[in-house]
Coordinates of C-alpha atoms in Angstrom, one line a residue:
Chain A
X28 CA -13.2 -39.4 1.6
X29 CA -12.8 -40.9 4.9
X30 CA -14.0 -39.3 8.0
X31 CA -11.9 -38.4 11.0
X32 CA -12.4 -39.0 14.8
X33 CA -12.8 -35.8 16.4
X34 CA -12.2 -35.8 20.2
X35 CA -12.8 -32.7 22.5
X36 CA -11.8 -33.0 26.2
X37 CA -12.3 -30.4 28.9
X38 CA -12.3 -27.4 26.7
X39 CA -12.4 -23.9 28.6
X40 CA -12.6 -20.5 26.9
X41 CA -13.2 -17.2 28.3
X42 CA -13.7 -13.8 26.8
X43 CA -12.7 -11.3 29.5
X44 CA -15.1 -12.3 32.4
X45 CA -17.4 -14.3 30.2
X46 CA -16.8 -18.0 30.2
X47 CA -18.0 -19.0 26.9
X48 CA -16.9 -22.7 27.3
X49 CA -16.9 -24.4 30.7
X50 CA -15.4 -27.7 30.1
X51 CA -16.7 -29.2 27.0
X52 CA -16.3 -33.0 26.4
X53 CA -17.4 -34.4 23.0
X54 CA -16.5 -37.2 20.6
X55 CA -17.6 -37.4 17.1
X56 CA -17.0 -40.9 15.4
X57 CA -15.6 -41.1 12.0
X58 CA -18.3 -40.4 9.3
X59 CA -20.8 -39.3 12.2
X60 CA -23.0 -36.4 11.7
X61 CA -23.3 -34.4 14.8
X62 CA -25.9 -31.5 15.2
X63 CA -25.2 -29.0 17.9
X64 CA -28.3 -27.2 19.2
X65 CA -28.9 -24.9 22.1
X66 CA -29.9 -21.1 22.9
X67 CA -28.0 -18.4 21.6
X68 CA -25.0 -17.5 23.7
X69 CA -24.6 -21.2 24.7
X70 CA -21.2 -21.4 23.3
X71 CA -22.0 -23.3 20.1
X72 CA -20.2 -21.2 17.7
X73 CA -17.3 -20.8 20.2
X74 CA -17.0 -24.4 20.4
X75 CA -16.9 -24.8 16.5
X76 CA -14.3 -22.0 16.1
X77 CA -12.1 -23.5 18.8
X78 CA -12.2 -26.9 17.1
X79 CA -10.2 -25.5 14.2
X80 CA -8.2 -23.0 16.2
X81 CA -9.9 -19.9 15.0
X82 CA -10.2 -19.3 18.8
X83 CA -7.4 -20.2 21.1
X84 CA -8.7 -22.0 24.2
X85 CA -7.7 -21.6 27.9
X86 CA -7.6 -25.2 28.8
X87 CA -8.4 -28.6 27.3
X88 CA -7.7 -29.9 23.7
X89 CA -9.1 -31.0 20.5
X90 CA -7.9 -33.7 18.5
X91 CA -8.5 -35.2 14.9
X92 CA -7.3 -38.9 14.4
X93 CA -5.4 -38.5 17.6
X94 CA -3.6 -35.4 16.2
X95 CA -3.8 -32.4 18.4
X96 CA -5.1 -29.1 16.6
X97 CA -2.9 -26.2 17.3
X98 CA -0.9 -27.7 20.0
X99 CA 1.9 -30.3 20.5
X100 CA 1.8 -32.2 23.8
X101 CA 5.0 -32.4 25.9
X102 CA 4.3 -34.4 29.1
X103 CA 1.7 -32.3 31.0
X104 CA 2.0 -29.2 28.9
X105 CA 0.3 -28.1 25.6
X106 CA 2.7 -26.0 23.5
X107 CA 1.0 -23.9 20.7
X108 CA 2.3 -24.8 17.4
X109 CA 3.8 -22.4 14.8
X110 CA 1.4 -20.4 12.7
X111 CA 2.8 -22.5 9.7
X112 CA 1.9 -25.8 11.4
X113 CA -1.5 -24.7 12.5
X114 CA -2.4 -23.7 9.0
X115 CA -1.2 -27.1 7.7
X116 CA -3.4 -29.1 10.2
X117 CA -6.3 -26.7 9.5
X118 CA -6.5 -28.1 5.8
X119 CA -7.9 -31.4 7.4
X120 CA -10.9 -29.2 8.7
X121 CA -13.4 -27.6 6.5
X122 CA -15.3 -24.7 7.7
X123 CA -18.5 -23.2 6.4
X124 CA -19.3 -19.9 7.9
X125 CA -22.8 -18.4 8.7
X126 CA -22.1 -15.2 6.4
X127 CA -20.4 -17.5 3.7
X128 CA -17.3 -15.4 3.7
X129 CA -16.4 -16.1 0.1
X130 CA -13.9 -13.9 -1.4
X131 CA -15.9 -11.4 -3.4
X132 CA -13.0 -10.3 -5.7
X133 CA -12.4 -13.8 -6.9
X134 CA -14.5 -15.9 -9.1
X135 CA -16.4 -18.9 -7.9
X136 CA -13.8 -21.2 -9.4
X137 CA -11.0 -19.1 -8.1
X138 CA -12.6 -19.4 -4.6
X139 CA -12.7 -23.0 -4.7
X140 CA -9.1 -23.9 -6.0
X141 CA -7.4 -21.4 -4.0
X142 CA -6.6 -23.6 -0.9
X143 CA -5.9 -26.9 -2.8
X144 CA -3.3 -25.0 -4.8
X145 CA -1.8 -22.7 -2.4
X146 CA -2.3 -24.5 1.0
X147 CA -1.9 -28.0 -0.1
X148 CA 0.4 -27.5 -3.1
X149 CA -1.7 -29.5 -5.5
X150 CA -1.4 -29.0 -9.3
X151 CA -3.8 -26.4 -10.6
X152 CA -5.0 -28.5 -13.4
X153 CA -6.0 -31.3 -10.9
X154 CA -7.4 -28.7 -8.4
X155 CA -9.7 -27.0 -11.1
X156 CA -11.0 -30.4 -12.5
X157 CA -11.9 -31.4 -8.9
X158 CA -13.3 -27.9 -8.2
X159 CA -15.5 -28.2 -11.3
X160 CA -16.8 -31.6 -10.1
X161 CA -17.7 -30.2 -6.7
X162 CA -19.4 -27.3 -8.2
X163 CA -21.5 -29.9 -10.2
X164 CA -22.1 -31.6 -7.1
X165 CA -23.6 -28.6 -5.4
X166 CA -25.5 -27.7 -8.7
X167 CA -23.6 -24.7 -9.7
X168 CA -21.5 -26.2 -12.7
X169 CA -22.6 -23.2 -14.7
X170 CA -21.5 -20.5 -12.3
X171 CA -17.9 -21.2 -12.1
X172 CA -17.0 -17.7 -13.7
X173 CA -19.5 -15.6 -11.8
X174 CA -18.4 -13.6 -8.8
X175 CA -20.0 -14.3 -5.5
X176 CA -22.1 -11.1 -5.2
X177 CA -23.8 -12.2 -8.6
X178 CA -25.1 -15.2 -6.8
X179 CA -28.2 -15.7 -4.4
X180 CA -27.4 -16.5 -0.6
X181 CA -28.3 -20.1 -1.1
X182 CA -25.9 -20.3 -4.1
X183 CA -23.1 -18.6 -2.1
X184 CA -23.4 -20.9 0.7
X185 CA -23.1 -23.9 -1.6
X186 CA -20.0 -22.4 -3.3
X187 CA -18.8 -22.1 0.4
X188 CA -19.4 -25.8 1.1
X189 CA -17.7 -26.7 -2.3
X190 CA -14.6 -24.5 -1.2
X191 CA -14.6 -26.4 2.2
X192 CA -14.8 -29.9 0.5
X193 CA -12.0 -28.8 -2.0
X194 CA -9.4 -29.4 1.0
X195 CA -10.7 -33.1 1.0
X196 CA -11.2 -32.7 4.8
X197 CA -11.7 -35.3 7.4
X198 CA -14.2 -33.1 9.0
X199 CA -16.4 -30.3 7.9
X200 CA -17.7 -27.9 10.6
X201 CA -20.9 -25.9 9.8
X202 CA -21.5 -22.7 11.7
X203 CA -25.3 -22.1 11.4
X204 CA -25.2 -22.6 7.7
X205 CA -28.6 -21.3 7.1
X206 CA -29.1 -18.6 9.4
X207 CA -28.3 -15.9 7.0
X208 CA -30.4 -17.1 4.3
X209 CA -33.9 -16.1 3.1
X210 CA -36.4 -19.0 4.1
X211 CA -37.1 -20.2 0.5
X212 CA -33.1 -20.8 0.1
X213 CA -32.7 -22.8 3.3
X214 CA -33.5 -26.1 1.6
X215 CA -31.1 -26.0 -1.3
X216 CA -28.4 -25.7 1.4
X217 CA -29.6 -28.2 3.7
X218 CA -30.2 -30.6 0.7
X219 CA -26.4 -30.3 -0.1
X220 CA -25.4 -31.0 3.5
X221 CA -27.8 -34.0 3.5
X222 CA -26.2 -35.5 0.5
X223 CA -22.7 -34.9 2.1
X224 CA -23.8 -37.0 5.2
X225 CA -23.9 -40.1 3.4
X226 CA -20.3 -39.7 2.0
X227 CA -18.4 -40.7 5.1
X228 CA -17.1 -37.2 6.1
X229 CA -17.5 -36.5 9.6
X230 CA -19.9 -33.5 9.9
X231 CA -20.4 -31.0 13.0
X232 CA -23.4 -28.7 12.3
X233 CA -24.3 -26.0 14.5
X234 CA -28.0 -25.3 13.6
X235 CA -31.4 -24.0 14.5
X236 CA -33.1 -26.3 12.1
X237 CA -34.5 -28.9 14.5
X238 CA -36.3 -30.7 11.8
X239 CA -33.0 -31.1 9.9
X240 CA -31.1 -32.3 12.9
X241 CA -33.8 -35.0 13.5
X242 CA -33.7 -36.0 9.8
X243 CA -30.0 -36.1 9.2
X244 CA -27.9 -36.1 12.5
X245 CA -26.7 -39.4 13.9
X246 CA -26.1 -37.6 17.3
X247 CA -27.8 -34.4 18.6
X248 CA -25.8 -32.5 21.1
X249 CA -27.7 -29.9 23.3
X250 CA -25.4 -27.1 24.8
X251 CA -26.3 -24.5 27.2
X252 CA -24.2 -21.9 29.3
X253 CA -20.8 -23.5 27.9
X254 CA -21.4 -27.3 28.6
X255 CA -22.9 -30.0 26.9
X256 CA -26.1 -30.9 28.7
X257 CA -27.2 -33.8 26.9
X258 CA -26.4 -35.7 23.7
X259 CA -27.7 -38.8 22.1
X260 CA -29.7 -40.0 19.1
X261 CA -32.1 -37.6 17.8
X262 CA -35.1 -39.5 18.7
X263 CA -33.8 -39.5 22.2
X264 CA -32.8 -36.0 22.7
X265 CA -35.4 -34.4 20.7
X266 CA -38.4 -36.4 21.6
X267 CA -37.5 -37.7 25.1
X268 CA -35.1 -35.1 26.6
X269 CA -33.8 -36.1 29.9
X270 CA -32.7 -32.7 31.0
X271 CA -35.4 -30.1 31.8
X272 CA -33.4 -27.4 30.2
X273 CA -33.3 -29.3 26.8
X274 CA -37.1 -29.8 27.3
X275 CA -37.7 -25.9 27.8
X276 CA -35.5 -25.1 24.9
X277 CA -37.3 -27.6 22.5
X278 CA -40.7 -26.2 23.6
X279 CA -39.6 -22.8 22.7
X280 CA -38.3 -23.7 19.3
X281 CA -40.8 -26.3 18.1
Chain B
X29 CA -41.2 10.1 -19.8
X30 CA -43.9 12.8 -19.9
X31 CA -46.3 9.9 -21.0
X32 CA -45.4 8.0 -17.8
X33 CA -46.0 11.1 -15.6
X34 CA -49.3 11.8 -17.2
X35 CA -50.3 8.3 -16.5
X36 CA -49.2 8.5 -13.0
X37 CA -51.2 11.7 -12.4
X38 CA -54.4 10.5 -13.9
X39 CA -54.2 7.4 -11.7
X40 CA -54.1 9.7 -8.7
X41 CA -57.2 11.2 -9.8
X42 CA -59.1 8.1 -9.8
X43 CA -61.7 8.2 -6.8
X44 CA -61.2 5.6 -4.0
X45 CA -63.5 2.7 -4.4
X46 CA -66.8 3.2 -2.8
X47 CA -66.9 7.0 -3.6
X48 CA -69.2 8.3 -6.5
X49 CA -66.9 9.5 -9.2
X50 CA -66.5 13.4 -8.9
X51 CA -66.9 13.5 -5.1
X52 CA -64.5 14.6 -2.4
X53 CA -62.5 17.3 -3.9
X54 CA -62.1 16.0 -7.5
X55 CA -63.1 18.4 -10.3
X56 CA -66.8 18.1 -10.9
X57 CA -66.3 18.3 -14.7
X58 CA -63.8 18.8 -17.0
X59 CA -61.4 17.1 -19.7
X60 CA -61.2 13.3 -19.5
X61 CA -58.4 12.0 -17.4
X62 CA -56.2 11.1 -20.4
X63 CA -56.4 14.4 -21.6
X64 CA -54.9 16.2 -18.5
X65 CA -51.8 18.3 -19.3
X66 CA -48.5 18.1 -17.3
X67 CA -46.9 21.4 -16.5
X68 CA -43.3 21.2 -15.5
X69 CA -42.4 23.0 -12.2
X70 CA -40.5 26.4 -12.7
X71 CA -37.4 27.2 -10.9
X72 CA -36.7 31.0 -10.9
X73 CA -34.1 30.8 -8.3
X74 CA -32.1 28.3 -10.5
X75 CA -32.4 30.6 -13.4
X76 CA -31.1 33.7 -11.3
X77 CA -28.2 31.6 -10.1
X78 CA -27.2 30.4 -13.4
X79 CA -27.2 34.0 -14.7
X80 CA -25.2 35.1 -12.0
X81 CA -22.4 32.5 -12.4
X82 CA -22.5 33.0 -16.2
X83 CA -21.7 36.8 -15.8
X84 CA -18.9 36.0 -13.2
X85 CA -17.4 33.4 -15.7
X86 CA -17.4 35.9 -18.5
X87 CA -15.7 38.4 -16.4
X88 CA -12.9 35.8 -15.5
X89 CA -12.6 34.9 -19.3
X90 CA -12.3 38.5 -20.4
X91 CA -9.8 39.4 -17.9
X92 CA -7.6 36.6 -19.0
X93 CA -8.0 37.6 -22.6
X94 CA -7.8 41.3 -22.3
X95 CA -5.2 41.8 -19.7
X96 CA -1.9 41.5 -21.6
X97 CA 0.1 41.3 -18.6
X98 CA -0.6 37.5 -18.6
X99 CA 1.6 37.5 -21.7
X100 CA 0.0 34.3 -23.3
X101 CA 2.5 34.4 -26.0
X102 CA 5.3 33.9 -23.6
X103 CA 3.3 31.3 -21.9
X104 CA 2.8 29.5 -25.2
X105 CA 6.5 29.9 -26.3
X106 CA 7.8 28.5 -23.0
X107 CA 5.2 25.6 -22.6
X108 CA 7.2 23.2 -24.7
X109 CA 10.7 24.8 -24.2
X110 CA 13.3 22.0 -24.1
X111 CA 14.4 22.7 -20.4
X112 CA 10.9 23.1 -19.2
X113 CA 10.3 19.7 -20.7
X114 CA 13.1 18.3 -19.1
X115 CA 12.0 19.8 -15.6
X116 CA 8.4 18.3 -16.2
X117 CA 10.1 14.9 -16.9
X118 CA 12.3 15.3 -13.8
X119 CA 9.1 16.0 -11.8
X120 CA 7.5 12.8 -13.1
X121 CA 10.6 10.7 -12.1
X122 CA 10.7 12.1 -8.6
X123 CA 7.0 11.4 -8.2
X124 CA 7.0 8.0 -9.5
X125 CA 10.2 6.9 -7.7
X126 CA 9.1 8.6 -4.4
X127 CA 5.6 7.1 -4.8
X128 CA 7.1 3.6 -5.1
X129 CA 9.5 3.9 -2.2
X130 CA 6.8 5.6 -0.1
X131 CA 4.1 3.0 -0.7
X132 CA 6.3 -0.1 -0.7
X133 CA 7.8 1.1 2.6
X134 CA 4.4 2.1 3.8
X135 CA 3.0 -1.3 3.2
X136 CA 5.6 -2.9 5.3
X137 CA 5.1 -0.5 8.0
X138 CA 1.4 -1.1 8.1
X139 CA 2.0 -4.8 8.2
X140 CA 4.6 -4.5 11.0
X141 CA 1.9 -2.2 12.9
X142 CA -0.5 -4.9 12.6
X143 CA 1.8 -7.8 13.6
X144 CA 1.7 -9.4 17.1
X145 CA 5.5 -8.6 17.9
X146 CA 5.6 -5.4 20.1
X147 CA 9.0 -4.5 18.7
X148 CA 7.8 -4.6 15.1
X149 CA 4.6 -2.5 16.5
X150 CA 6.7 -0.2 18.2
X151 CA 9.2 0.6 15.6
X152 CA 6.4 1.2 13.0
X153 CA 4.7 3.5 15.4
X154 CA 7.8 5.4 16.2
X155 CA 8.8 5.7 12.4
X156 CA 5.4 7.2 11.5
X157 CA 5.8 9.5 14.6
X158 CA 9.2 10.9 13.6
X159 CA 8.7 11.3 9.9
X160 CA 5.2 12.8 10.3
X161 CA 6.6 15.3 12.8
X162 CA 9.7 16.8 11.0
X163 CA 8.9 19.2 8.2
X164 CA 9.7 17.8 4.9
X165 CA 11.8 20.7 3.9
X166 CA 14.2 20.0 7.0
X167 CA 14.3 16.5 6.2
X168 CA 15.4 17.1 2.5
X169 CA 18.2 19.3 3.8
X170 CA 19.2 16.7 6.3
X171 CA 19.5 13.9 3.8
X172 CA 21.4 16.1 1.5
X173 CA 23.9 16.7 4.3
X174 CA 24.2 13.0 5.1
X175 CA 27.8 13.1 3.8
X176 CA 28.8 15.4 6.7
X177 CA 27.3 12.9 9.2
X178 CA 28.7 9.8 7.6
X179 CA 31.3 10.5 5.0
X180 CA 31.5 6.7 4.2
X181 CA 28.6 4.3 4.4
X182 CA 29.4 0.6 5.1
X183 CA 27.6 -2.5 5.4
X184 CA 28.7 -5.0 8.1
X185 CA 27.5 -6.5 11.4
X186 CA 26.7 -4.1 14.3
X187 CA 29.6 -3.3 16.4
X188 CA 31.4 -6.0 14.3
X189 CA 33.4 -6.1 11.2
X190 CA 32.2 -4.3 7.9
X191 CA 32.5 -5.4 4.4
X192 CA 31.2 -3.0 1.9
X193 CA 32.2 0.7 1.6
X194 CA 30.5 3.5 -0.2
X195 CA 31.4 7.1 -0.6
X196 CA 28.2 8.9 0.8
X197 CA 28.5 11.8 -1.7
X198 CA 28.6 9.1 -4.6
X199 CA 25.6 7.3 -3.3
X200 CA 23.4 10.1 -2.4
X201 CA 23.2 12.8 -5.2
X202 CA 20.6 15.4 -5.4
X203 CA 18.0 13.0 -6.9
X204 CA 18.6 10.3 -4.2
X205 CA 18.4 12.9 -1.4
X206 CA 15.2 14.2 -3.0
X207 CA 14.0 10.6 -3.1
X208 CA 14.9 9.7 0.5
X209 CA 13.2 12.8 1.7
X210 CA 10.1 12.7 -0.2
X211 CA 9.7 8.6 -0.2
X212 CA 10.6 8.1 3.5
X213 CA 8.1 10.9 4.7
X214 CA 5.5 9.5 2.2
X215 CA 5.9 6.1 3.8
X216 CA 4.7 7.4 7.2
X217 CA 1.5 8.7 5.7
X218 CA 1.1 5.6 3.3
X219 CA 1.4 3.3 6.2
X220 CA -1.6 4.7 7.8
X221 CA -3.5 4.8 4.5
X222 CA -2.6 1.0 4.1
X223 CA -3.3 0.2 7.5
X224 CA -6.9 1.7 7.4
X225 CA -7.5 -0.2 4.2
X226 CA -6.7 -3.5 5.7
X227 CA -8.6 -2.7 8.8
X228 CA -11.6 -2.0 6.7
X229 CA -11.6 -5.6 5.1
X230 CA -14.4 -7.7 6.9
X231 CA -13.1 -9.9 9.8
X232 CA -14.8 -12.9 8.1
X233 CA -12.3 -12.6 5.1
X234 CA -9.3 -13.0 7.4
X235 CA -11.0 -16.0 9.1
X236 CA -11.9 -17.4 6.0
X237 CA -8.5 -17.3 4.7
X238 CA -7.1 -18.6 7.8
X239 CA -9.5 -21.6 8.1
X240 CA -8.6 -22.6 4.5
X241 CA -5.0 -22.9 5.8
X242 CA -3.6 -20.6 3.3
X243 CA 0.0 -19.5 4.1
X244 CA 0.1 -16.1 5.8
X245 CA 1.7 -14.2 2.7
X246 CA -0.7 -15.5 0.4
X247 CA -3.6 -14.5 2.8
X248 CA -2.3 -10.9 2.8
X249 CA -1.4 -10.8 -1.0
X250 CA -4.4 -12.6 -2.5
X251 CA -7.2 -12.2 -0.2
X252 CA -6.7 -9.1 2.2
X253 CA -4.8 -6.5 0.1
X254 CA -6.8 -6.7 -3.0
X255 CA -9.9 -6.0 -1.0
X256 CA -8.3 -3.3 0.9
X257 CA -7.1 -1.6 -2.3
X258 CA -10.7 -0.4 -2.8
X259 CA -10.5 2.0 0.1
X260 CA -6.8 2.7 -0.1
X261 CA -6.8 3.8 -3.8
X262 CA -8.8 7.0 -3.6
X263 CA -6.7 8.3 -0.7
X264 CA -3.5 7.0 -2.1
X265 CA -4.1 8.9 -5.5
X266 CA -4.8 12.0 -3.3
X267 CA -1.3 11.6 -1.8
X268 CA 0.4 11.0 -5.1
X269 CA -1.1 14.1 -6.5
X270 CA 0.2 16.0 -3.2
X271 CA 3.7 14.4 -3.9
X272 CA 3.5 15.5 -7.4
X273 CA 3.1 19.1 -6.3
X274 CA 5.3 18.5 -3.2
X275 CA 8.2 17.8 -5.6
X276 CA 8.5 21.4 -6.1
X277 CA 10.1 21.8 -2.7
X278 CA 13.1 19.9 -3.9
X279 CA 14.0 23.2 -5.7
X280 CA 15.9 23.9 -2.4
X281 CA 18.4 21.4 -3.3
X282 CA 18.8 23.1 -6.8
X283 CA 17.7 19.8 -8.5
X284 CA 16.3 20.4 -11.9
X285 CA 12.6 19.7 -11.5
X286 CA 9.9 21.6 -13.1
X287 CA 9.6 24.5 -10.5
X288 CA 13.2 24.9 -10.2
X289 CA 13.8 25.2 -14.0
X290 CA 11.0 27.7 -14.1
X291 CA 12.5 29.7 -11.3
X292 CA 15.8 29.7 -12.9
X293 CA 14.4 30.9 -16.3
X294 CA 12.3 33.9 -14.8
X295 CA 15.4 34.8 -12.6
X296 CA 17.1 35.3 -15.9
X297 CA 14.4 37.0 -18.2
X298 CA 12.2 38.6 -15.4
X299 CA 8.9 37.0 -17.0
X300 CA 7.7 35.7 -13.6
X301 CA 4.0 35.5 -14.0
X302 CA 3.9 33.8 -17.5
X303 CA 6.5 31.4 -16.4
X304 CA 4.6 30.4 -13.3
X305 CA 1.6 29.8 -15.5
X306 CA 3.6 27.5 -17.7
X307 CA 4.5 25.4 -14.5
X308 CA 1.0 25.6 -13.4
X309 CA -0.3 24.2 -16.8
X310 CA 2.1 21.4 -16.4
X311 CA 1.1 20.4 -12.9
X312 CA -2.5 20.6 -14.0
X313 CA -1.7 18.3 -17.1
X314 CA 0.1 15.7 -15.0
X315 CA -2.6 15.7 -12.2
X316 CA -5.2 15.1 -15.0
X317 CA -3.3 12.2 -16.2
X318 CA -3.0 10.8 -12.7
X319 CA -6.8 11.3 -12.2
X320 CA -7.6 9.3 -15.5
X321 CA -5.3 6.5 -14.3
X322 CA -7.1 6.6 -11.0
X323 CA -10.4 5.9 -12.6
X324 CA -9.3 2.8 -14.2
X325 CA -7.3 1.5 -11.3
X326 CA -10.3 1.9 -9.1
X327 CA -12.4 0.1 -11.7
X328 CA -10.1 -2.8 -11.6
X329 CA -10.4 -3.1 -7.9
X330 CA -14.3 -2.7 -8.0
X331 CA -14.5 -6.1 -9.7
X332 CA -16.7 -8.3 -7.5
X333 CA -17.7 -5.4 -5.2
X334 CA -20.2 -4.3 -7.7
X335 CA -22.7 -6.8 -9.3
X336 CA -21.8 -5.1 -12.9
X337 CA -19.4 -2.5 -13.5
X338 CA -20.6 0.8 -15.1
X339 CA -19.3 1.3 -18.6
X340 CA -16.1 3.3 -19.0
X341 CA -16.6 6.6 -20.7
X342 CA -14.9 5.3 -23.8
X343 CA -17.1 2.1 -23.8
X344 CA -20.4 4.4 -23.1
X345 CA -19.6 6.5 -26.2
X346 CA -19.0 3.7 -28.4
X347 CA -22.2 1.9 -27.3
X348 CA -24.2 5.1 -27.6
X349 CA -22.7 5.5 -31.1
X350 CA -23.7 2.0 -32.1
X351 CA -27.2 2.1 -30.6
X352 CA -27.8 5.5 -32.1
X353 CA -26.7 4.3 -35.6
X354 CA -28.8 1.1 -35.3
X355 CA -31.9 3.3 -34.4
X356 CA -31.3 5.6 -37.3
X357 CA -30.7 2.9 -39.9
X358 CA -33.3 0.5 -38.5
X359 CA -30.4 -2.1 -38.2
X360 CA -30.3 -4.6 -35.3
X361 CA -28.1 -3.5 -32.3
X362 CA -24.6 -5.0 -32.4
X363 CA -23.7 -8.0 -30.3
X364 CA -21.2 -6.2 -28.4
X365 CA -23.5 -3.8 -26.7
X366 CA -25.2 -5.1 -23.4
X367 CA -29.0 -5.3 -23.9
X368 CA -29.7 -3.5 -20.6
X369 CA -27.6 -0.6 -22.1
X370 CA -29.2 -0.5 -25.4
X371 CA -32.7 -0.5 -23.6
X372 CA -31.6 2.6 -21.6
X373 CA -30.4 4.7 -24.6
X374 CA -33.1 7.2 -25.7
X375 CA -32.5 9.5 -28.5
X376 CA -28.8 8.9 -28.2
X377 CA -28.7 9.8 -24.5
X378 CA -27.6 7.3 -21.9
X379 CA -29.8 7.5 -18.7
X380 CA -28.2 6.3 -15.6
X381 CA -29.8 3.2 -13.8
X382 CA -31.4 4.2 -10.6
X383 CA -29.0 2.2 -8.5
X384 CA -26.2 -0.1 -9.0
X385 CA -27.2 -2.7 -6.4
X386 CA -30.2 -5.0 -7.2
X387 CA -32.0 -6.9 -4.4
X388 CA -31.1 -10.6 -3.7

C-alpha cells in the first residue's frame, strides 16, 4: 500500500453562526503520520470529516494526490461532484470512527468485505481472503464469524480498522479512535495503529493521547478555534511549543 | 433457592466488626445462625383477586355453555363449510396482496420523503395527506367506479400520443378495486412506519456506509433497512392485523371475502349470531398465525442487536426435555444444548436469565 499526498487549502466550514473551520491549510506527505491535537471544539473532527466529504465545506478544498475530493475544478469554481463520483473517490480514504460504527447485524467478516465487493467491485473470494489476512493482522482471525456486539470495544475498533484498510486506501483518517474505550483497551488499538504507521499508508489521527502522538507521529498539528496554530515534529510542538496557546493546552493535558 | 436466601439472611445477622456478638438489637440468644427458618411473605390481596377473577371466568364459561342461543352446533357445522373456507381464503389473499402493495409503495414513499428533492418530498407528503384523510370506505367505492371516470385506460406520453389501451372494467374487477383501496391507503400509513424506522437507525451507520463508498442503493438495502426492520416489524404487524380485519369492509363491493360470505349465509338462514361467531373464530385463527410469524421475523432481525438470542419456544421445549431426561437417567446432557441453558434448568423448569445484556 502506498500512501497518498493529502493537501488541504483554505478550508472554511460554518454550522449556522458557528465557524468550525476558519481557513485550514495543511499538507500531509505520502506515508506520513500526522497527529492532530487540540482542545474540544477546536474543529479537529470537522476537519477530518471534511477531508472525506462527510461534511460539505463552504470554501477551500481537499485533494488527494492532486485529485479533488468531492469537487471538480472549472476555472475559478469548484463544482460538487455527483454522489456516485464522490462515493468512488471516497474508497481511497479509510475512516475510523470514535464509536466504531460497525454494522451490528453483519458478522465481522461481512463488515470487512462489504466495501471491497460492493464499492470496488472486487471478487468475493479475493475480498474474503484479504479480509481474513487483515483480521489476522489486527489479532482477530478467530472472531471472523462473531457479530460486533459480541466483541469488546477494543476488538470492535480493531475490526473497524481492518474494515477501513480493506479498501486499500491511500489515506486512513482516525477520529479519536480510543476515546470511547475503557482505559485498559486503549493500548491494543494504539498498537495496531502503530504497526500501520510503518507500512507507508498516510495516516491522519485526531487524538487526545499525547504520548502516542509523541511516539508515532511524524508531524503534530495543534488546532484551536478552527485554525492550525502550530505544526512540526513532535519534539518541537510537544516539548518546545512556540505558541502560548499550544503551551497552555499541553500544560492542561500532560 | 431457599438455601440461598437462608444464607443471605444469616449473613445480615452477623454483627458489624468491633461489636460484641449479640449486641445492638441482635437477639440475645436463640438458634444458631444456620438453623434460622425462612418464612415466605403472605399475599392475601393476591389470593382475593385470584378468587374474584376465577369466579368471573367461571360465569363466562358457564354462560357460553348453558345459553343455547349461541348454537354451538351451528357454529361447528359452518366453521369448515366450503363457501366459508373460500371466503377465509379470499380474505387471506386480500390481506397478503394489499400488504405487499402497501409496504412496497410505503417504502418508496418513505425514501422519497427522506430524499433531498423538494418535489419528491412534496409528492410523498401530499400522498400521505390525501390517503390518510379520505375514509377507506369512500376510497373503495371510488376505485370501484373508476370506469365511470375513465372508461378506457391508456399508456402514453402526457399530452402526447398513447400506445396501450385497456378497458377499465376488464382491468379493475372487484378484487383489484379492493386491492387498490386497501393497498393505496395502507401505503400512506406504511410510509410513516418505514420512515420512523429509518430515522431510528443511528446516524453513525449512515456515515459509516457512506464513508466506505457503498453505492446509495446498497447503503439502504444492506445497511439501513435491515436495522430499521427491528423497529418497523412490530408496528407493521399491527398494521397487517388491522388490514386483515379491515378487509371485511370490502363487503360493500359484494366481493366474496369472509365477512361478505357470512352475511350472505345468515341473510338466507337467519342464524346471525352463530355465523358471526364463525367469522370471529376465523379472524382469531388468522391473527394467531400472523403473531407466530411475527415472532420469528422479529427474531431474524434481532440478530446482532442482542448478544445471544433467547431460545424459541420449540428449542426451549426440546432442550428442557433433553436436559430433564439426562437428569433422570444420569446420562450426559446432549451436545446440542447450550451449557448455559442446561445449567439454568432446575427440575425441568427453565429459569429466565436476569438480563439479556452482559457488561462489556
